[in-house]
Structures are given as structure tokens and as C-alpha cells.
PDB file of C-alpha atoms in Angstrom:
ATOM      1  CA  MET I  89       1.833  33.391  26.507  1.00 45.00           C
ATOM      2  CA  MET I  90       1.009  29.895  25.458  1.00 45.00           C
ATOM      3  CA  ASP I  91       3.095  27.350  27.349  1.00 51.00           C
ATOM      4  CA  LEU I  92       3.949  24.879  24.399  1.00 46.00           C
ATOM      5  CA  SER I  93       5.967  22.783  26.967  1.00 49.00           C
ATOM      6  CA  ARG I  94       2.513  21.452  28.086  1.00 54.00           C
ATOM      7  CA  SER I  95       2.146  19.346  25.064  1.00 56.00           C
ATOM      8  CA  ILE I  96       1.149  15.679  25.548  1.00 56.00           C
ATOM      9  CA  GLN I  97       2.526  12.806  23.430  1.00 60.00           C
ATOM     10  CA  GLN I  98       0.904   9.312  23.347  1.00 56.00           C
ATOM     11  CA  SER I  99       2.276   6.283  21.688  1.00 55.00           C
ATOM     12  CA  SER I 100       0.339   4.499  19.034  1.00 50.00           C
ATOM     13  CA  PRO I 101      -2.045   1.800  20.297  1.00 49.00           C
ATOM     14  CA  PHE I 102       0.103  -0.598  18.258  1.00 47.00           C
ATOM     15  CA  PHE I 103       3.165   0.320  20.356  1.00 48.00           C
ATOM     16  CA  LEU I 104       3.779  -3.137  22.029  1.00 50.00           C
ATOM     17  CA  LYS I 105       3.389  -4.727  18.533  1.00 49.00           C
ATOM     18  CA  ARG I 106       5.979  -2.438  17.188  1.00 50.00           C
ATOM     19  CA  VAL I 107       8.354  -3.074  20.049  1.00 50.00           C
ATOM     20  CA  LYS I 108       7.883  -6.999  19.460  1.00 53.00           C
ATOM     21  CA  TYR I 109       8.699  -6.283  15.676  1.00 51.00           C
ATOM     22  CA  PHE I 110      11.681  -4.203  16.515  1.00 50.00           C
ATOM     23  CA  LEU I 111      13.241  -6.782  18.824  1.00 48.00           C
ATOM     24  CA  SER I 112      12.763  -9.604  16.242  1.00 50.00           C
ATOM     25  CA  ARG I 113      14.208  -7.328  13.522  1.00 49.00           C
ATOM     26  CA  LEU I 114      17.131  -6.376  15.795  1.00 48.00           C
ATOM     27  CA  PHE I 115      17.949 -10.254  16.271  1.00 50.00           C
ATOM     28  CA  GLY I 116      17.732 -10.797  12.582  1.00 51.00           C
ATOM     29  CA  THR I 117      14.793 -13.132  12.645  1.00 54.00           C
ATOM     30  CA  ARG I 118      12.444 -10.921  10.297  1.00 55.00           C
ATOM     31  CA  LEU I 119      12.470  -7.882   8.167  1.00 56.00           C
ATOM     32  CA  GLN I 120      10.145  -5.054   9.390  1.00 59.00           C
ATOM     33  CA  LYS I 121       9.693  -1.501   8.677  1.00 62.00           C
ATOM     34  CA  ALA I 122      11.593   0.805  11.240  1.00 60.00           C
ATOM     35  CA  LYS I 123       8.810   3.206  11.976  1.00 72.00           C
ATOM     36  CA  GLY I 124       7.501   4.962  15.067  1.00 86.00           C
ATOM     37  CA  ILE I 125       4.072   6.615  15.499  1.00 89.00           C
ATOM     38  CA  HIS I 126       3.003   8.828  18.284  1.00 89.00           C
ATOM     39  CA  PHE I 127      -0.030  11.185  18.745  1.00 91.00           C
ATOM     40  CA  VAL I 128       0.806  14.688  20.178  1.00 92.00           C
ATOM     41  CA  THR I 129      -1.698  17.075  21.650  1.00 92.00           C
ATOM     42  CA  VAL I 130      -0.846  20.693  21.756  1.00 90.00           C
ATOM     43  CA  ASN I 131      -3.237  23.456  22.797  1.00 88.00           C
ATOM     44  CA  GLY I 132      -6.035  21.018  22.453  1.00 87.00           C
ATOM     45  CA  HIS I 133      -4.981  20.070  18.789  1.00 90.00           C
ATOM     46  CA  ARG I 134      -4.017  16.613  17.960  1.00 93.00           C
ATOM     47  CA  PHE I 135      -1.195  15.737  15.493  1.00 94.00           C
ATOM     48  CA  LYS I 136       0.239  12.450  14.305  1.00 93.00           C
ATOM     49  CA  ARG I 137       3.995  12.316  14.602  1.00 93.00           C
ATOM     50  CA  LEU I 138       5.613   9.699  12.240  1.00 91.00           C
ATOM     51  CA  ILE I 139       9.198   8.778  12.947  1.00 92.00           C
ATOM     52  CA  LEU I 140      10.931   7.076   9.980  1.00 90.00           C
ATOM     53  CA  CYS I 141      14.501   5.492   9.853  1.00 86.00           C
ATOM     54  CA  ASP I 142      15.955   8.160   7.551  1.00 87.00           C
ATOM     55  CA  SER I 143      15.275  11.642   6.147  1.00 92.00           C
ATOM     56  CA  PHE I 144      15.082  10.249   2.555  1.00 93.00           C
ATOM     57  CA  LEU I 145      11.896   8.339   3.362  1.00 90.00           C
ATOM     58  CA  ALA I 146      10.459  11.323   5.143  1.00 91.00           C
ATOM     59  CA  THR I 147      11.194  13.554   2.111  1.00 93.00           C
ATOM     60  CA  GLU I 148       9.526  11.156  -0.305  1.00 91.00           C
ATOM     61  CA  ILE I 149       6.440  11.089   1.889  1.00 91.00           C
ATOM     62  CA  GLU I 150       6.358  14.856   2.109  1.00 93.00           C
ATOM     63  CA  GLN I 151       6.702  15.302  -1.736  1.00 92.00           C
ATOM     64  CA  SER I 152       4.003  12.807  -2.348  1.00 91.00           C
ATOM     65  CA  LEU I 153       1.560  14.424  -0.008  1.00 93.00           C
ATOM     66  CA  GLU I 154       2.294  17.979  -1.513  1.00 91.00           C
ATOM     67  CA  GLY I 155       0.840  16.673  -4.709  1.00 89.00           C
ATOM     68  CA  TYR I 156      -2.503  15.907  -3.029  1.00 94.00           C
ATOM     69  CA  ARG I 157      -2.862  18.684  -0.648  1.00 90.00           C
ATOM     70  CA  GLU I 158      -6.065  19.934  -2.296  1.00 91.00           C
ATOM     71  CA  SER I 159      -7.694  16.493  -2.578  1.00 93.00           C
ATOM     72  CA  GLY I 160      -8.923  16.165   1.050  1.00 92.00           C
ATOM     73  CA  TYR I 161      -7.985  12.516   0.996  1.00 95.00           C
ATOM     74  CA  PHE I 162      -4.785  12.832   3.274  1.00 96.00           C
ATOM     75  CA  PRO I 163      -4.118  14.480   6.453  1.00 94.00           C
ATOM     76  CA  PRO I 164      -2.655  17.935   6.075  1.00 94.00           C
ATOM     77  CA  LEU I 165       1.042  17.881   6.284  1.00 94.00           C
ATOM     78  CA  VAL I 166       2.209  20.204   9.224  1.00 95.00           C
ATOM     79  CA  ALA I 167       5.951  19.703   8.987  1.00 94.00           C
ATOM     80  CA  ARG I 168       8.893  17.543   7.855  1.00 94.00           C
ATOM     81  CA  TYR I 169      12.061  17.725   9.889  1.00 93.00           C
ATOM     82  CA  GLU I 170      14.790  15.365   9.118  1.00 93.00           C
ATOM     83  CA  HIS I 171      13.235  11.954   9.439  1.00 92.00           C
ATOM     84  CA  GLU I 172      10.031  13.014  11.077  1.00 93.00           C
ATOM     85  CA  ILE I 173       6.677  13.796   9.405  1.00 93.00           C
ATOM     86  CA  TRP I 174       4.017  15.792  11.563  1.00 95.00           C
ATOM     87  CA  LEU I 175       0.333  15.453  10.306  1.00 95.00           C
ATOM     88  CA  GLU I 176      -2.870  16.894  11.425  1.00 94.00           C
ATOM     89  CA  TYR I 177      -5.073  14.368  13.213  1.00 92.00           C
ATOM     90  CA  VAL I 178      -8.229  13.672  11.184  1.00 90.00           C
ATOM     91  CA  GLU I 179     -11.309  12.770  13.244  1.00 90.00           C
ATOM     92  CA  GLY I 180     -13.253   9.873  11.666  1.00 92.00           C
ATOM     93  CA  ASN I 181     -15.049   6.438  12.104  1.00 93.00           C
ATOM     94  CA  PRO I 182     -13.286   3.123  11.244  1.00 94.00           C
ATOM     95  CA  ILE I 183     -14.727   1.071   8.510  1.00 94.00           C
ATOM     96  CA  ARG I 184     -16.421  -1.946   9.849  1.00 90.00           C
ATOM     97  CA  SER I 185     -17.975  -3.431   6.647  1.00 93.00           C
ATOM     98  CA  VAL I 186     -17.991  -3.137   2.883  1.00 96.00           C
ATOM     99  CA  ASP I 187     -20.868  -2.225   0.767  1.00 96.00           C
ATOM    100  CA  GLU I 188     -21.277  -0.673  -2.767  1.00 97.00           C
ATOM    101  CA  ASN I 189     -21.227   2.802  -1.387  1.00 96.00           C
ATOM    102  CA  LEU I 190     -17.968   2.388   0.230  1.00 96.00           C
ATOM    103  CA  VAL I 191     -16.597   0.757  -2.911  1.00 97.00           C
ATOM    104  CA  ILE I 192     -17.609   3.742  -4.955  1.00 97.00           C
ATOM    105  CA  LYS I 193     -15.912   6.058  -2.542  1.00 97.00           C
ATOM    106  CA  ILE I 194     -12.628   4.128  -2.597  1.00 97.00           C
ATOM    107  CA  ALA I 195     -12.789   3.911  -6.361  1.00 97.00           C
ATOM    108  CA  GLU I 196     -13.024   7.620  -6.607  1.00 97.00           C
ATOM    109  CA  PHE I 197     -10.097   7.931  -4.242  1.00 97.00           C
ATOM    110  CA  TYR I 198      -8.052   5.722  -6.555  1.00 98.00           C
ATOM    111  CA  ALA I 199      -9.161   7.641  -9.685  1.00 97.00           C
ATOM    112  CA  THR I 200      -7.724  10.717  -8.027  1.00 97.00           C
ATOM    113  CA  ILE I 201      -4.425   9.023  -7.395  1.00 97.00           C
ATOM    114  CA  TYR I 202      -4.215   7.358 -10.764  1.00 97.00           C
ATOM    115  CA  GLY I 203      -5.083  10.539 -12.638  1.00 95.00           C
ATOM    116  CA  ASN I 204      -2.036  12.438 -11.265  1.00 94.00           C
ATOM    117  CA  ASN I 205       0.284  12.515 -14.332  1.00 91.00           C
ATOM    118  CA  PRO I 206       0.331   8.757 -15.084  1.00 96.00           C
ATOM    119  CA  ILE I 207       2.768   7.554 -17.864  1.00 97.00           C
ATOM    120  CA  LEU I 208       2.271   4.829 -20.489  1.00 97.00           C
ATOM    121  CA  LEU I 209       5.474   2.777 -20.881  1.00 97.00           C
ATOM    122  CA  ASN I 210       6.462  -0.167 -23.173  1.00 98.00           C
ATOM    123  CA  THR I 211       6.394  -3.076 -20.776  1.00 97.00           C
ATOM    124  CA  ASN I 212       9.747  -4.448 -22.036  1.00 93.00           C
ATOM    125  CA  GLU I 213      11.536  -1.244 -21.299  1.00 91.00           C
ATOM    126  CA  SER I 214      10.194  -1.140 -17.778  1.00 95.00           C
ATOM    127  CA  SER I 215      11.665  -2.980 -14.709  1.00 96.00           C
ATOM    128  CA  PHE I 216       8.430  -4.854 -14.001  1.00 97.00           C
ATOM    129  CA  PRO I 217       8.791  -7.996 -16.135  1.00 97.00           C
ATOM    130  CA  GLY I 218      12.400  -8.729 -14.577  1.00 97.00           C
ATOM    131  CA  LYS I 219      11.141  -7.929 -11.037  1.00 97.00           C
ATOM    132  CA  LEU I 220       8.403 -10.366 -11.410  1.00 98.00           C
ATOM    133  CA  MET I 221      10.611 -13.093 -12.805  1.00 98.00           C
ATOM    134  CA  GLN I 222      13.081 -12.644  -9.921  1.00 98.00           C
ATOM    135  CA  ASP I 223      10.244 -12.721  -7.386  1.00 98.00           C
ATOM    136  CA  LEU I 224       8.865 -15.925  -8.860  1.00 98.00           C
ATOM    137  CA  ARG I 225      12.406 -17.398  -8.899  1.00 98.00           C
ATOM    138  CA  PHE I 226      12.807 -16.633  -5.250  1.00 98.00           C
ATOM    139  CA  LEU I 227       9.456 -18.174  -4.362  1.00 98.00           C
ATOM    140  CA  GLN I 228      10.571 -21.389  -6.164  1.00 97.00           C
ATOM    141  CA  GLN I 229      13.976 -21.282  -4.261  1.00 97.00           C
ATOM    142  CA  ILE I 230      12.332 -21.263  -0.754  1.00 96.00           C
ATOM    143  CA  ASN I 231       9.792 -23.868  -2.012  1.00 96.00           C
ATOM    144  CA  VAL I 232       6.681 -21.748  -1.887  1.00 96.00           C
ATOM    145  CA  LEU I 233       6.359 -22.677  -5.601  1.00 97.00           C
ATOM    146  CA  THR I 234       7.056 -26.135  -6.941  1.00 97.00           C
ATOM    147  CA  GLN I 235       9.329 -26.502  -9.867  1.00 97.00           C
ATOM    148  CA  ASP I 236       6.228 -27.335 -12.079  1.00 97.00           C
ATOM    149  CA  SER I 237       4.403 -24.318 -10.826  1.00 97.00           C
ATOM    150  CA  TYR I 238       7.314 -22.039 -11.328  1.00 98.00           C
ATOM    151  CA  ARG I 239       7.931 -23.534 -14.932  1.00 97.00           C
ATOM    152  CA  ASP I 240       4.222 -22.814 -15.861  1.00 97.00           C
ATOM    153  CA  LEU I 241       4.321 -19.334 -14.461  1.00 98.00           C
ATOM    154  CA  GLN I 242       7.414 -18.274 -16.435  1.00 97.00           C
ATOM    155  CA  VAL I 243       5.394 -19.371 -19.624  1.00 96.00           C
ATOM    156  CA  ALA I 244       2.272 -17.584 -18.283  1.00 97.00           C
ATOM    157  CA  VAL I 245       4.192 -14.225 -17.787  1.00 97.00           C
ATOM    158  CA  ASN I 246       5.091 -13.953 -21.402  1.00 94.00           C
ATOM    159  CA  LYS I 247       1.268 -14.610 -22.336  1.00 96.00           C
ATOM    160  CA  LEU I 248      -0.044 -12.113 -19.767  1.00 97.00           C
ATOM    161  CA  MET I 249       2.335  -9.385 -20.180  1.00 97.00           C
ATOM    162  CA  PRO I 250       0.895  -6.458 -22.265  1.00 97.00           C
ATOM    163  CA  GLN I 251       2.885  -4.284 -24.680  1.00 97.00           C
ATOM    164  CA  GLN I 252       2.365  -1.304 -22.535  1.00 98.00           C
ATOM    165  CA  VAL I 253       1.552  -0.488 -18.913  1.00 98.00           C
ATOM    166  CA  TRP I 254       0.559   2.524 -16.980  1.00 98.00           C
ATOM    167  CA  VAL I 255       3.006   3.713 -14.375  1.00 98.00           C
ATOM    168  CA  GLY I 256       2.541   6.491 -11.792  1.00 97.00           C
ATOM    169  CA  ASP I 257       1.238   7.065  -8.329  1.00 97.00           C
ATOM    170  CA  GLU I 258      -0.245   4.302  -6.217  1.00 97.00           C
ATOM    171  CA  TYR I 259      -1.721   3.756  -2.781  1.00 97.00           C
ATOM    172  CA  THR I 260      -0.130   0.356  -2.047  1.00 96.00           C
ATOM    173  CA  ASP I 261      -1.774  -0.766   1.271  1.00 95.00           C
ATOM    174  CA  PRO I 262      -5.555  -0.536   0.944  1.00 96.00           C
ATOM    175  CA  VAL I 263      -6.503  -2.635   4.030  1.00 95.00           C
ATOM    176  CA  LEU I 264      -9.685  -1.346   5.513  1.00 96.00           C
ATOM    177  CA  LYS I 265      -7.951  -0.245   8.756  1.00 95.00           C
ATOM    178  CA  ASN I 266      -5.914   2.346   6.749  1.00 96.00           C
ATOM    179  CA  PHE I 267      -9.075   4.250   5.790  1.00 97.00           C
ATOM    180  CA  ILE I 268     -11.596   6.133   7.909  1.00 96.00           C
ATOM    181  CA  LEU I 269     -14.861   8.026   7.140  1.00 95.00           C
ATOM    182  CA  GLN I 270     -14.533  11.592   8.196  1.00 89.00           C
ATOM    183  CA  LYS I 271     -16.949  12.925  10.679  1.00 84.00           C
ATOM    184  CA  GLY I 272     -19.541  15.212   9.224  1.00 80.00           C
ATOM    185  CA  ASN I 273     -19.126  14.392   5.591  1.00 84.00           C
ATOM    186  CA  GLU I 274     -18.422  10.673   5.513  1.00 85.00           C
ATOM    187  CA  ARG I 275     -15.642  11.172   2.958  1.00 90.00           C
ATOM    188  CA  ILE I 276     -12.900   8.736   2.747  1.00 94.00           C
ATOM    189  CA  SER I 277      -9.536   9.708   4.411  1.00 95.00           C
ATOM    190  CA  VAL I 278      -6.346   7.878   4.438  1.00 96.00           C
ATOM    191  CA  VAL I 279      -4.579   7.497   7.925  1.00 92.00           C
ATOM    192  CA  ASP I 280      -1.491   5.481   6.771  1.00 92.00           C
ATOM    193  CA  VAL I 281       0.244   7.934   4.572  1.00 93.00           C
ATOM    194  CA  ASP I 282       3.424   5.835   3.910  1.00 90.00           C
ATOM    195  CA  GLY I 283       1.258   3.711   1.483  1.00 93.00           C
ATOM    196  CA  LEU I 284       1.406   6.385  -1.008  1.00 95.00           C
ATOM    197  CA  ALA I 285       4.177   5.884  -3.553  1.00 93.00           C
ATOM    198  CA  GLY I 286       5.239   7.025  -7.048  1.00 93.00           C
ATOM    199  CA  ASN I 287       6.576   5.180 -10.191  1.00 94.00           C
ATOM    200  CA  GLN I 288       4.499   2.111  -9.415  1.00 97.00           C
ATOM    201  CA  LEU I 289       2.704  -0.229 -11.701  1.00 98.00           C
ATOM    202  CA  LEU I 290      -0.842   1.011 -11.623  1.00 98.00           C
ATOM    203  CA  GLY I 291      -3.315  -1.420 -10.111  1.00 98.00           C
ATOM    204  CA  ILE I 292      -1.148  -3.093  -7.630  1.00 97.00           C
ATOM    205  CA  GLY I 293      -3.014  -1.518  -4.813  1.00 97.00           C
ATOM    206  CA  VAL I 294      -6.258  -2.709  -6.280  1.00 98.00           C
ATOM    207  CA  ALA I 295      -4.756  -6.272  -6.499  1.00 98.00           C
ATOM    208  CA  LYS I 296      -4.196  -6.235  -2.850  1.00 97.00           C
ATOM    209  CA  ALA I 297      -7.663  -4.955  -2.109  1.00 97.00           C
ATOM    210  CA  CYS I 298      -9.089  -7.815  -4.336  1.00 96.00           C
ATOM    211  CA  VAL I 299      -7.236 -10.333  -2.082  1.00 95.00           C
ATOM    212  CA  ARG I 300      -8.380  -8.653   1.139  1.00 94.00           C
ATOM    213  CA  TRP I 301     -11.947  -7.351   0.638  1.00 96.00           C
ATOM    214  CA  LEU I 302     -12.732  -6.097  -2.774  1.00 97.00           C
ATOM    215  CA  GLY I 303     -13.303  -9.289  -4.630  1.00 92.00           C
ATOM    216  CA  PRO I 304     -17.090  -9.432  -4.776  1.00 95.00           C
ATOM    217  CA  TYR I 305     -17.165  -5.847  -5.750  1.00 97.00           C
ATOM    218  CA  GLN I 306     -14.474  -5.705  -8.450  1.00 96.00           C
ATOM    219  CA  SER I 307     -16.857  -5.096 -11.426  1.00 96.00           C
ATOM    220  CA  LEU I 308     -18.363  -2.068  -9.629  1.00 98.00           C
ATOM    221  CA  PHE I 309     -14.853  -0.756  -8.752  1.00 98.00           C
ATOM    222  CA  PHE I 310     -13.622  -0.905 -12.187  1.00 98.00           C
ATOM    223  CA  SER I 311     -16.684   0.601 -13.729  1.00 97.00           C
ATOM    224  CA  THR I 312     -16.391   3.494 -11.188  1.00 97.00           C
ATOM    225  CA  LEU I 313     -12.745   3.937 -12.274  1.00 97.00           C
ATOM    226  CA  SER I 314     -13.751   4.103 -15.871  1.00 96.00           C
ATOM    227  CA  LYS I 315     -16.422   6.667 -15.184  1.00 96.00           C
ATOM    228  CA  GLN I 316     -13.969   8.792 -13.414  1.00 95.00           C
ATOM    229  CA  GLY I 317     -11.587   8.699 -16.425  1.00 95.00           C
ATOM    230  CA  ALA I 318      -8.829   6.933 -14.700  1.00 96.00           C
ATOM    231  CA  PRO I 319      -6.022   4.998 -16.849  1.00 96.00           C
ATOM    232  CA  ASP I 320      -7.443   1.570 -18.018  1.00 96.00           C
ATOM    233  CA  PHE I 321      -5.264  -1.312 -16.786  1.00 97.00           C
ATOM    234  CA  GLN I 322      -8.348  -3.750 -16.476  1.00 96.00           C
ATOM    235  CA  ALA I 323      -7.405  -5.383 -19.819  1.00 96.00           C
ATOM    236  CA  TYR I 324      -4.078  -6.580 -18.473  1.00 97.00           C
ATOM    237  CA  PHE I 325      -5.040  -6.868 -14.727  1.00 98.00           C
ATOM    238  CA  ASN I 326      -3.977 -10.521 -14.558  1.00 97.00           C
ATOM    239  CA  PHE I 327      -0.460  -9.408 -15.016  1.00 98.00           C
ATOM    240  CA  VAL I 328      -0.737  -6.675 -12.354  1.00 98.00           C
ATOM    241  CA  GLU I 329      -2.142  -9.269  -9.958  1.00 98.00           C
ATOM    242  CA  LEU I 330       0.528 -11.651 -10.641  1.00 98.00           C
ATOM    243  CA  CYS I 331       3.200  -8.951 -10.067  1.00 98.00           C
ATOM    244  CA  PHE I 332       1.554  -8.167  -6.837  1.00 98.00           C
ATOM    245  CA  LEU I 333       1.168 -11.663  -5.605  1.00 98.00           C
ATOM    246  CA  ALA I 334       4.770 -12.466  -6.219  1.00 98.00           C
ATOM    247  CA  LYS I 335       6.122  -9.480  -4.423  1.00 97.00           C
ATOM    248  CA  TRP I 336       3.701  -9.781  -1.610  1.00 96.00           C
ATOM    249  CA  MET I 337       4.462 -13.357  -0.856  1.00 96.00           C
ATOM    250  CA  LYS I 338       8.192 -12.785  -1.048  1.00 96.00           C
ATOM    251  CA  ARG I 339       7.885 -10.062   1.422  1.00 94.00           C
ATOM    252  CA  ALA I 340       5.558 -12.093   3.654  1.00 93.00           C
ATOM    253  CA  PHE I 341       8.256 -14.833   3.826  1.00 94.00           C
ATOM    254  CA  LEU I 342      10.986 -12.254   4.659  1.00 92.00           C
ATOM    255  CA  GLU I 343       8.713 -10.807   7.407  1.00 88.00           C
ATOM    256  CA  LYS I 344       7.685 -14.223   8.546  1.00 88.00           C
ATOM    257  CA  ASP I 345       4.154 -13.469   8.114  1.00 89.00           C
ATOM    258  CA  TRP I 346       3.132 -16.980   7.453  1.00 90.00           C
ATOM    259  CA  LYS I 347      -0.717 -16.530   7.231  1.00 91.00           C
ATOM    260  CA  VAL I 348      -0.277 -14.664   3.885  1.00 90.00           C
ATOM    261  CA  ILE I 349       1.688 -17.347   2.114  1.00 94.00           C
ATOM    262  CA  ASP I 350      -0.702 -19.401   0.128  1.00 95.00           C
ATOM    263  CA  SER I 351       0.693 -21.083  -3.102  1.00 95.00           C
ATOM    264  CA  SER I 352      -2.864 -21.855  -4.346  1.00 96.00           C
ATOM    265  CA  LEU I 353      -3.435 -18.224  -5.286  1.00 96.00           C
ATOM    266  CA  PHE I 354      -0.959 -18.815  -8.169  1.00 97.00           C
ATOM    267  CA  GLU I 355      -2.905 -21.658  -9.621  1.00 96.00           C
ATOM    268  CA  ARG I 356      -5.190 -19.596 -11.796  1.00 95.00           C
ATOM    269  CA  PHE I 357      -2.289 -17.956 -13.462  1.00 96.00           C
ATOM    270  CA  ARG I 358      -0.466 -21.148 -14.621  1.00 94.00           C
ATOM    271  CA  HIS I 359      -2.472 -21.650 -17.759  1.00 88.00           C
ATOM    272  CA  PRO I 360      -3.868 -18.404 -19.058  1.00 79.00           C
TER     273      PRO I 360
END
């Protein structure tokens, strides 16, 4: 009989960083996700154990992953128990650099996500304009935006806002460390599954990628999305980008991630 008690658990290589975040969060100095990551080996097979702060979040991730079970982009879900998610460990190579081939692969990944039952909504009937205005107001209150910038951006929102927006599934955290290239077939695989979320303004993940690494390849990315039949939000992408930037910088301030805060990124939106 197999002795399952001989399993081995290892903490994430980012364990010390997470301890530091936890302590700062405990003493009220920053907001930070309450999440633990461990790697467990049982009978020679590795699994990723994701421990969240409550079962609601774990259930949301479980339901999101079920919709992409056949896509091959996410690690297979092994189990969800209360506030824990267990995933199969996917072998792969980290992404060291960006080229056209990688951009096409990630665009194809996003086309799969965006093609999963998107909905076209009247923008004024959605929550996005109100959330954007509140985020801009907060940034002005904490002096990230000057009063003049805030006033100009309020006017710009009305000019940039489309009549309708696409809403649906989104991968919200496309930093390169969250992707690997699978061994054997070089397919993209996502290693940070809690970036998958539903009921999102489509394109906010792309907006973050543009800030971090996608900028020079934006044209190729959008042309690949179009060829794959993804919903077209390119015509109002400036609105999506502004929504992303305002939310991103608000969160960076609350998390004390000072390197992210850069008010100059809003300048190009002031006079559309």
C-alpha cells in the first residue's frame, strides 16, 4: 500500500517576501493579498497548493478554471477544499524575452479568454464609468493628480467613453513571470491562476501588458486578436487604458508600491 504520509511540502520561493507583506498588512501599513503558495510532492508528482483567505475566493477560481479545462492554458484543477485550491504542477521554462512569436502566442491565449461568452453592454448602464470617476477622484485627493489634471481627465472621460463596451472573462495580471513555455510543445501556460476573473471590462489585461512589456508589439497583438475572432475593443482602447491606469495606481498607493505611481502616464489622456 502506498504511504501517502510521505508527501513533501515546500514553500513558494517567494515565501520570505510574503511573510514581509503579511507583517506589514497585519500592522496596517499596506493592503496586500492574503495568499499562501506551497508545492507538494506525492508519489513523485508535484502539485501546487494555493491557500486563500476564504472559501468564496477559492470557489470563484474553481469555477473560472472549469470553463477552461480543455484549453490547456491553465494547470489542471485537482481539488478545491474550503479555502484551498490544488493544481497539477506544469513543467515549463520561464519567459526571458519578448519577440513576435511570443506576442502571437499570448494574443491567441487572450482570444480564447475573450471568446468565452462575452457580453456587449451599454456603457452608461455599466459600473465602469462610475468606478473610473471614483478612482480619478481618489488619485486627486491623495495628490497623485493635480486639480488641473483631474479636471481635464473628467472632461476626457466623456469624450473617450464608447456607447457600448465588451464585458466578460479577463486575465488581469499578464506580467511575464506569470507565464511559462511548456516543455515539449512551447505552448503558453499560466502559472498564477487567480488573475483569471469574470465580469471584467475586456482589455484591461492588455492595458497592463502594454505598460509592462507589450507596447512595441501592440499592432501585432491586436491584429492577431482580430484574426482569432475576439471581441473588438480596439476602437475604444484609450477608455480601457484609462480605466486600468486609474485603478492600478489607486491600488499601488494602497499597497505602498511607489515604483508604479507615475502621474505622467495620464498626460496623453487629458486632451483627446
